[in-house]
Coordinates of C-alpha atoms and ligand atoms in Angstrom, one line a residue:
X1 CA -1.4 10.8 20.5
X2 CA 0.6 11.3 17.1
X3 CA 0.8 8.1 14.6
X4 CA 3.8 7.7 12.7
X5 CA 4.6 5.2 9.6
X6 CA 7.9 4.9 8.5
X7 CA 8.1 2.6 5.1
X8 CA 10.7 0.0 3.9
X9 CA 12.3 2.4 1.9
X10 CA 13.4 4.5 5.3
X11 CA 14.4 1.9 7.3
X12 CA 16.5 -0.2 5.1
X13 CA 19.4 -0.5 6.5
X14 CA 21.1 0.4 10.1
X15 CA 21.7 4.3 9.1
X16 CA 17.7 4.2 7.9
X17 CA 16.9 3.0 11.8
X18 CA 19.4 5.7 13.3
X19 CA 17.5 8.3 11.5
X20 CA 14.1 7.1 12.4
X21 CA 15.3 7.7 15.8
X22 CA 16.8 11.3 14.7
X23 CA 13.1 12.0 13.2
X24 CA 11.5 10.6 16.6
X25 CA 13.6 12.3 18.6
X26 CA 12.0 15.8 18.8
X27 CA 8.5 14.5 19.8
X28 CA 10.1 13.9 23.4
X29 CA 6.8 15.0 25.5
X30 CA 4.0 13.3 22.7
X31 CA 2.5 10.0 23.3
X32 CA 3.5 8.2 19.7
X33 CA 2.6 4.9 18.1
X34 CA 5.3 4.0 15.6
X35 CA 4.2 1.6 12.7
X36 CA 7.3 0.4 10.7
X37 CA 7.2 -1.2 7.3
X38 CA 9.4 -4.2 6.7
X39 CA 13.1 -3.2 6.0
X40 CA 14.0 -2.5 2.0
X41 CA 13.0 -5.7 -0.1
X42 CA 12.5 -7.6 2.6
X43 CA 8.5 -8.1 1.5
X44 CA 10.1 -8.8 -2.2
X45 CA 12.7 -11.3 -0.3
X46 CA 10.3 -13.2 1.5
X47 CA 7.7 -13.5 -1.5
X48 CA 10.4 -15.1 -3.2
X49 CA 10.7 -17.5 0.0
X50 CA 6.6 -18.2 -0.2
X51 CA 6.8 -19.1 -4.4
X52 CA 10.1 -21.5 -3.6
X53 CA 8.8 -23.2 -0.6
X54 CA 4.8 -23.8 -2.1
X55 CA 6.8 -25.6 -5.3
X56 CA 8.6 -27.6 -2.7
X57 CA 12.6 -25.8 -3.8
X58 CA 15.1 -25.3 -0.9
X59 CA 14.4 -22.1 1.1
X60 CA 17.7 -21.9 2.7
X61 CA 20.0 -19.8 0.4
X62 CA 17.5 -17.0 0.8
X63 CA 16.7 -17.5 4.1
X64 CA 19.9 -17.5 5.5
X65 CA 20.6 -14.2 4.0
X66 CA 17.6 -12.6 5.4
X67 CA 19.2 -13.9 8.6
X68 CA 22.3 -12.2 8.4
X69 CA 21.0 -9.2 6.9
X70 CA 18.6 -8.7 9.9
X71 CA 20.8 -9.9 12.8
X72 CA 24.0 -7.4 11.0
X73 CA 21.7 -4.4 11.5
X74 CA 20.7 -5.2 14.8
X75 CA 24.3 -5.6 15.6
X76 CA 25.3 -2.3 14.6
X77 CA 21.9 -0.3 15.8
X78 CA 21.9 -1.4 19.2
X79 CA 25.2 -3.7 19.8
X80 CA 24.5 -4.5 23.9
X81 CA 20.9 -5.1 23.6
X82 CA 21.1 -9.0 24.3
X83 CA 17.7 -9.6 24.6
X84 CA 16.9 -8.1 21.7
X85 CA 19.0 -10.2 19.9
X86 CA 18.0 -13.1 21.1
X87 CA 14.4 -12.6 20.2
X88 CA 15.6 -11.9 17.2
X89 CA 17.1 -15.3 16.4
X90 CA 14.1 -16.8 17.9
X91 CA 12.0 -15.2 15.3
X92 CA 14.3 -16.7 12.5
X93 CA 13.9 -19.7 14.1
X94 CA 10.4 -20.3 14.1
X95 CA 10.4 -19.0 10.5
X96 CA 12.7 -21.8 9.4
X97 CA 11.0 -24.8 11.7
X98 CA 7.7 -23.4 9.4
X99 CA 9.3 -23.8 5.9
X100 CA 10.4 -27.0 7.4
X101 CA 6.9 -28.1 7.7
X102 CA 4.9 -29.3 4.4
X103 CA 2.2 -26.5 3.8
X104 CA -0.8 -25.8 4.6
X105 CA -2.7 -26.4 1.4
X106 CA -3.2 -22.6 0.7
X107 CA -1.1 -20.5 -1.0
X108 CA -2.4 -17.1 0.2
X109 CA -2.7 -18.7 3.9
X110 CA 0.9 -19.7 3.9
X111 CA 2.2 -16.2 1.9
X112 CA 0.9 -14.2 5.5
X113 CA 1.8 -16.3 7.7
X114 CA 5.6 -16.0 6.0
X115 CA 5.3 -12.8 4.8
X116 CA 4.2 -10.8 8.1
X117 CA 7.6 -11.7 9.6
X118 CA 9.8 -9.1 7.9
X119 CA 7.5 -6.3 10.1
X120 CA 8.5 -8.3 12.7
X121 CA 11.8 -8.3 12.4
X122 CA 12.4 -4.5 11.3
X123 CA 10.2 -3.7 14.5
X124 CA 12.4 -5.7 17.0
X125 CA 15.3 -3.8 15.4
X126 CA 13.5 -0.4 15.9
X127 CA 12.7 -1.0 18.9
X128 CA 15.8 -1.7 20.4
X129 CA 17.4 0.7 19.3
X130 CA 15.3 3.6 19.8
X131 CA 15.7 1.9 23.9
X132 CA 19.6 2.0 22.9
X133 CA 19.1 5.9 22.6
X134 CA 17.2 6.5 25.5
X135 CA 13.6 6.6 23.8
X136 CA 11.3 4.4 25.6
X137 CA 9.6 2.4 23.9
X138 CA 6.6 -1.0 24.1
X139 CA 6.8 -3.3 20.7
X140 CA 3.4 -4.8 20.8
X141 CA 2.7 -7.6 18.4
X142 CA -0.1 -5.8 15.6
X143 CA -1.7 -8.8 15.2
X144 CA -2.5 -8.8 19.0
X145 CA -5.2 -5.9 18.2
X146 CA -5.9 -5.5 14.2
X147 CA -8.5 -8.6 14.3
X148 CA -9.7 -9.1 10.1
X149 CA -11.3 -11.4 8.4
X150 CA -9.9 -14.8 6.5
X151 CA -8.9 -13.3 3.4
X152 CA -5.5 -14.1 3.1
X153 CA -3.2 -11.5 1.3
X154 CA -6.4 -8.4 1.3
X155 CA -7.6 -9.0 4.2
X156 CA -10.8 -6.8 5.7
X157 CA -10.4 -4.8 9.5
X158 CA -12.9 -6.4 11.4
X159 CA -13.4 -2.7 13.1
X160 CA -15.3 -3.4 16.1
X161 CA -13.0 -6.4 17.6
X162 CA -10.2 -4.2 16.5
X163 CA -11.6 -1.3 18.3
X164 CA -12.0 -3.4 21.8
X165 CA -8.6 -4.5 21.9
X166 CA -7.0 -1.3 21.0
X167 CA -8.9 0.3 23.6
X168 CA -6.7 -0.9 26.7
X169 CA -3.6 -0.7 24.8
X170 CA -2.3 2.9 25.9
X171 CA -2.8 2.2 29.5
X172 CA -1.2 -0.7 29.7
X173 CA 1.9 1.1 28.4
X174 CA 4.4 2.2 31.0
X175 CA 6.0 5.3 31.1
X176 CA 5.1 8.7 29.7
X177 CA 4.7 9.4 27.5
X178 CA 3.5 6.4 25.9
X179 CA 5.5 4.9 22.9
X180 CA 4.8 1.6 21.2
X181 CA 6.2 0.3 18.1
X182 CA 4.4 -2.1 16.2
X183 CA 4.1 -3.6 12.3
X184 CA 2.3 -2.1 9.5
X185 CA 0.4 -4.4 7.2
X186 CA -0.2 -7.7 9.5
X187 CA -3.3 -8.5 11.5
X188 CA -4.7 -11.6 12.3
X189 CA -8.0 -13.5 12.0
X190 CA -10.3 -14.9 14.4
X191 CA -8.5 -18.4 14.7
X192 CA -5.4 -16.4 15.4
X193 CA -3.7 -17.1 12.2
X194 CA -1.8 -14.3 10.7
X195 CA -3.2 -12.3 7.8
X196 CA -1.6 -9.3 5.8
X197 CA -3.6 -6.3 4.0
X198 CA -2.4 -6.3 0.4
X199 CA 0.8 -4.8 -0.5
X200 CA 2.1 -1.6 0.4
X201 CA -0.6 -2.0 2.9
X202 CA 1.4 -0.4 6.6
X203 CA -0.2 3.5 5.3
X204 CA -3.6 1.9 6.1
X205 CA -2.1 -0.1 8.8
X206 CA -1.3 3.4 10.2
X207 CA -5.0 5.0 9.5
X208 CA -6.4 2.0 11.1
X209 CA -4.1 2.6 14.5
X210 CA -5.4 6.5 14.3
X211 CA -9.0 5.4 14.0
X212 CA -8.9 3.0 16.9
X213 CA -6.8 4.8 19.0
X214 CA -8.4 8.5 18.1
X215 CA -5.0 9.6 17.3
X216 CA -4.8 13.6 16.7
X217 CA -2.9 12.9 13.5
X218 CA -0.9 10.3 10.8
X219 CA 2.7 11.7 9.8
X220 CA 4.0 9.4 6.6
X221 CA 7.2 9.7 6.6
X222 CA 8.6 9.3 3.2
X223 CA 11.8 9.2 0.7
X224 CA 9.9 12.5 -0.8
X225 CA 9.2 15.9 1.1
X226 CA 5.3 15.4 0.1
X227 CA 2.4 14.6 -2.4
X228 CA 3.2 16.7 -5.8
X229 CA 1.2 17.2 -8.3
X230 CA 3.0 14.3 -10.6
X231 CA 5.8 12.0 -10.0
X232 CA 8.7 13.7 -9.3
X233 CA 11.0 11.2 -10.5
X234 CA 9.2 11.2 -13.7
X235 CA 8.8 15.4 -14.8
X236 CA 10.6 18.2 -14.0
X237 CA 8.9 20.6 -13.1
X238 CA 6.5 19.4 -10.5
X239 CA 4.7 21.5 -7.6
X240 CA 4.1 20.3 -4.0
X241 CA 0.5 20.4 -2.8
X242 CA 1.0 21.7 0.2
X243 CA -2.7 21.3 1.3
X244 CA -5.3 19.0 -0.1
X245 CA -8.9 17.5 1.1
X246 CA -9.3 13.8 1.9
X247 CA -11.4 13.8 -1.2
X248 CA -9.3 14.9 -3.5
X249 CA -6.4 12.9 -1.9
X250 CA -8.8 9.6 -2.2
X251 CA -9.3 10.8 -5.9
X252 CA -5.8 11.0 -6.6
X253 CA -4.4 7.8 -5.3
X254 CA -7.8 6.1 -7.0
X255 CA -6.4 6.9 -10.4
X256 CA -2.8 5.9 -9.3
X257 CA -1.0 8.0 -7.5
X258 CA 1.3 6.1 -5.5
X259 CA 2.0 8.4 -2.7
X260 CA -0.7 6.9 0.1
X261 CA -2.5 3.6 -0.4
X262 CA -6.1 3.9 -1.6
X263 CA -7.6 2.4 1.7
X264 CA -5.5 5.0 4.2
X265 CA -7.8 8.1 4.3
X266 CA -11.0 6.6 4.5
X267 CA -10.7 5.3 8.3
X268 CA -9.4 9.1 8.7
X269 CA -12.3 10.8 6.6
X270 CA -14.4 9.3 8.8
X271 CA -13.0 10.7 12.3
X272 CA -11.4 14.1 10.5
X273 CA -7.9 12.3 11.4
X274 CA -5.4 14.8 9.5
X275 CA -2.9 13.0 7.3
X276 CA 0.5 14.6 7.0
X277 CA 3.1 13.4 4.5
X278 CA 6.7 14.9 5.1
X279 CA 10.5 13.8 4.6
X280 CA 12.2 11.8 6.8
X281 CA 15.4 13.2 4.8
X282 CA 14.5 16.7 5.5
X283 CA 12.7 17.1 8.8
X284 CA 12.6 21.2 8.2
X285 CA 10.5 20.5 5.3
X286 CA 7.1 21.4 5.1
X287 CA 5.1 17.9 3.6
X288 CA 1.5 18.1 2.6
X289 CA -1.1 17.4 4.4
X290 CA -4.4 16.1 4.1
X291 CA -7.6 16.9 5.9
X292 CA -11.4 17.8 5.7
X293 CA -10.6 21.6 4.1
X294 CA -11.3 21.9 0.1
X295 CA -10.2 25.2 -0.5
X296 CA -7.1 24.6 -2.0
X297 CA -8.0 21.8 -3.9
X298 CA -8.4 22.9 -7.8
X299 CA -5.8 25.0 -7.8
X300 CA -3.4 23.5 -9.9
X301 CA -3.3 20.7 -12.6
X302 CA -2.2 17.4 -11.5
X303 CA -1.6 14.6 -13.6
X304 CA -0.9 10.6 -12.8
X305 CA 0.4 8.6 -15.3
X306 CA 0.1 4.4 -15.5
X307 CA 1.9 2.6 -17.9
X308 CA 1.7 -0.8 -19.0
X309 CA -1.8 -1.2 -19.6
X310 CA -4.2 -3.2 -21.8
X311 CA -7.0 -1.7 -23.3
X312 CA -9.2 -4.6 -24.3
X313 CA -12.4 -4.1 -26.3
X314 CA -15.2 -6.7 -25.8
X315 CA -18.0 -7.4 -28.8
X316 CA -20.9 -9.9 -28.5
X317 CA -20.1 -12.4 -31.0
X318 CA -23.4 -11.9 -32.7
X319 CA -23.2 -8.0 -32.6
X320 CA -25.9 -7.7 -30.0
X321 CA -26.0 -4.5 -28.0
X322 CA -24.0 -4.6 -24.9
X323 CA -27.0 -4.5 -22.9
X324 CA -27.3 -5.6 -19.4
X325 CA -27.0 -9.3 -18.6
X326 CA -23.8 -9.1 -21.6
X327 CA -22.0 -6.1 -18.7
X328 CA -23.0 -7.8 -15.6
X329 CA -21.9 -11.5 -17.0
X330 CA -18.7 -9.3 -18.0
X331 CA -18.4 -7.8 -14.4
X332 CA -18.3 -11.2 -12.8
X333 CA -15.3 -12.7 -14.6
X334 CA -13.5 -9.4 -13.7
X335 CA -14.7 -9.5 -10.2
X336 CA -13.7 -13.9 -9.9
X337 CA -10.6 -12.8 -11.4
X338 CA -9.8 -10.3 -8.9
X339 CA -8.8 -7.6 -12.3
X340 CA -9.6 -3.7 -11.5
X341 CA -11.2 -2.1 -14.3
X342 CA -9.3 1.6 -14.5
X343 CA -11.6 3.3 -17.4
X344 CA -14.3 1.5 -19.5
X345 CA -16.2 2.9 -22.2
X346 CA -19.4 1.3 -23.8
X347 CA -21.0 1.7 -27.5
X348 CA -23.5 -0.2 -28.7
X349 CA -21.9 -2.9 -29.6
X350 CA -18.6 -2.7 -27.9
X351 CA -17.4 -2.2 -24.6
X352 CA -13.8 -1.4 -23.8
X353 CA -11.4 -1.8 -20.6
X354 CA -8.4 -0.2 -19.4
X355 CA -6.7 -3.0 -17.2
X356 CA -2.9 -3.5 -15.5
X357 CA -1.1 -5.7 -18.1
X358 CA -1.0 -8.4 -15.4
X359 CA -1.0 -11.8 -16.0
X360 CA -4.5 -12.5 -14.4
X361 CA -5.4 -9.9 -17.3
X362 CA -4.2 -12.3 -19.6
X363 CA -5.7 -15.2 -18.5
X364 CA -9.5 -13.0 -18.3
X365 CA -9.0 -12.2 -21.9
X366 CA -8.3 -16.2 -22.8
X367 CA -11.8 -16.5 -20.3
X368 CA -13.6 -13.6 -22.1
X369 CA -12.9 -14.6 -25.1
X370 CA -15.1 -17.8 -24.5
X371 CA -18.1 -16.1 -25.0
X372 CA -17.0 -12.7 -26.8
X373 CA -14.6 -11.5 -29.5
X374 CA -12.3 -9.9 -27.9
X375 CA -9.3 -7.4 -29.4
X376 CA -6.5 -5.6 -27.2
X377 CA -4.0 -3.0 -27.5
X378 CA -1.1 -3.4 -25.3
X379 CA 1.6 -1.2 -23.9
X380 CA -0.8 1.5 -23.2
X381 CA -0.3 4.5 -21.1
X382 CA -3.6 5.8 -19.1
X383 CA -3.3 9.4 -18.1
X384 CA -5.6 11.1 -15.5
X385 CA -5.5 14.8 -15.2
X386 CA -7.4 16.3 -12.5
X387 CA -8.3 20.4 -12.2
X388 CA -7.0 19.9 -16.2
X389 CA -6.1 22.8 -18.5
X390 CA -5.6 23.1 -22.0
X391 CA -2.1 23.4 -21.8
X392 CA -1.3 20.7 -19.8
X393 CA -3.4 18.3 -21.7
X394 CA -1.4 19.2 -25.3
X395 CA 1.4 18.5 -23.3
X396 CA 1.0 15.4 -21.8
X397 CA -0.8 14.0 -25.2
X398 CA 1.9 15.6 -27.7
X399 CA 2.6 13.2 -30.4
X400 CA 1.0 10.0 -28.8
X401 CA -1.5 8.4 -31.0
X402 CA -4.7 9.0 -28.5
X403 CA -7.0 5.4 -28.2
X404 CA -9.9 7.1 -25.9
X405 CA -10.3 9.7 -24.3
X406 CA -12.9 11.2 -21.3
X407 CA -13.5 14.8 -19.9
X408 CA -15.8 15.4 -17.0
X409 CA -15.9 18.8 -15.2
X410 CA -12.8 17.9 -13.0
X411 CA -11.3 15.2 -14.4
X412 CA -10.1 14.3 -18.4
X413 CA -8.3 11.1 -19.1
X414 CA -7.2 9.4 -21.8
X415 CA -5.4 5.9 -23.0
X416 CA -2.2 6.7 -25.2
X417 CA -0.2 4.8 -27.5
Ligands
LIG501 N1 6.2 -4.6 3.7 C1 4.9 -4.5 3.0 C2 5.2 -4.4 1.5 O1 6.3 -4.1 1.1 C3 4.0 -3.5 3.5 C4 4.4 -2.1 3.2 O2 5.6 -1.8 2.9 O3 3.6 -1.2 3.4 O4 4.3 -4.5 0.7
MG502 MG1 7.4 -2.4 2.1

């Protein structure tokens, strides 16, 4: 059994879902679960219709248009599937009856319970029209079998739950082979209330089905034939790695490369899952893919650049070392925060941050500076080059004023100006 994730950006509109059925098409005789990523901005959409309806504005403007959007697709994708529709409109329904309704009281609660129903709604869609073209097809309801915790917006797999209910779900699929289509990044608590896995968070949604399901593999499909060795859209002259380790693929996305999400290859580390990432623009294309084999990994140079970034340097106000109760009283207002350190560097008497120029980031350096002095450059850039050589690194660091910078054996990184 194959797992395949299509993202938001492939199925944004109705000639996105005729082409996921062009790439499905050729795996006639494999058993396939299809995870699908709400369509375009539909996440950004309905985030906008969480923010509005927790301040108590009108909803209706943008949630009409989410409406049509949907139900136009659908229309053109698969025109005589009645039923289809139908559910559809039910769906839309139950989302406007809820921003009828005063909220819960919790922000985060009430952002996944809205949130989680733009996989909903591209999934219907996929589904019936991958049925409209003759490919079979069960849509199963993700939050039926991804069981996590409470934490509304990151929420944690509760992994053995998960792994019961996933294990009937092939066989009560009809037909062979088996196809289901279901949502990436929704999963629901123990109380049955809907949860979501961070942003961007249908990649781990997939690596999650694989593990469950021991899938024999995790296709991406993606806007890009691959993982390169920068962004493409950014340099010229970038190189596709055709082959890379889990390792240095968890490495890679750690320090910001945006190609899989951080929490993906662990759950496929762990049962040697491989992880291919290939076009669904250019389905003769090669891709990349990830598994347990290092070999190729230092090969060539490969370099992820974040922008916006603070770099805030924090001093005891009486100039006593930064010794251990001043980093772990420092840790904790990162951690209550919820801030992600990217580099830190400590002297004596200073110790210094790279952080997303966010404005939770903001408000810790109003908190921090409570107890500390605390300085900050802004409008940073923080480079990571992995398998670095010399060239490269004059390159990427040509005529930038350099703030800090830090080699190890594999890895050298600096924050630019
Ligand atoms: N639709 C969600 C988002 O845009 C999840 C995903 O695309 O992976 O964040
Ligand atoms: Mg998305």
């Amino acid at each position: 059994m194959k797992v395949f994730k299509f993202g938001g950006a492939s199925v944004r509109d109705a000639e996105g879902v005729r082409n996921l059925a062009r790439v499905v098409k050729p795996y006639a005789l494999d058993d396939l679960v299809i995870i699908v990523s709400a369509m375009g901005k539909t996440t950004n959409a309905l985030e906008a219709i969480v923010w509005s309806y927790c301040d108590g504005r009108d909803t209706k403007a943008m949630f009409e248009a989410l409406r049509r959007d949907h139900l136009a697709v659908l229309a053109e994708v698969a025109p005589e599937d009645i039923a289809a529709a139908a559910e559809l409109v039910l769906n839309f329904d139950s989302l406007r009856t809820l921003l009828e309704k005063p909220t819960v009281g919790n922000v985060d609660r009430d952002y996944d319970g809205i949130v989680a129903f733009g996989e909903v709604w591209s999934t219907l869609i996929v589904s019936a029209h991958l049925k409209a073209m003759g490919i079979g097809n069960a849509w199963v309801d993700a939050r039926t079998i991804i069981r996590t915790d409470e934490q509304y917006r990151r929420a944690g797999v509760d992994w053995s739950t998960s792994e019961r209910r996933a294990s009937t779900l092939l066989s009560e699929v009809e037909g062979t082979p088996k196809r289901i289509v279901t949502q990436g990044f929704i999963g629901a608590s123990s109380e049955g209330t809907t949860t979501t896995l961070g942003r961007e968070g249908s990649d781990f949604s997939a690596a999650i089905f694989a593990y469950l399901l021991d899938a024999e593999s995790v296709t991406i499909w993606k806007d890009v034939p691959g993982m390169f060795n920068a962004d493409p859209n950014r340099f010229p002259d970038t190189k596709l790695l055709g082959h890379i380790s889990y390792r240095e693929a968890i490495e890679l996305s750690y320090f910001g490369a945006s190609v899989i999400h951080p929490r993906t290859l662990q759950p496929l580390q762990k049962k040697q899952i491989p992880l291919y990432v290939r076009s669904f623009k250019d389905m003769a294309a090669p891709g990349s893919v990830i598994d347990a084999h290092s070999e190729n990994d230092s090969l060539i140079p490969s370099f992820i650049i974040k922008s916006k970034q603070l770099l805030i340097s924090i001093t005891p106000r009486d100039l006593s070392f930064i010794v251990e109760e001043n980093l772990s009283d420092i840790f904790k207002l990162f951690a209550k925060r919820n801030v992600r350190i990217d580099l830190m560097q400590n002297s004596a008497v200073a110790f210094s941050v790279v952080v997303d120029d966010s404005p939770r980031s903001r408000e810790l350096i109003d908190a921090l500076g409570q107890a500390y002095e605390v300085r900050y450059n802004e409008s940073c850039e923080l480079i990571t080059v992995r398998h670095y050589d010399e060239a490269t690194l004059v390159r990427l660091t040509a005529n930038r004023e350099v703030l800090v910078e830090q080699r190890s054996r594999s890895t050298a990184r600096f924050v630019v100006h």
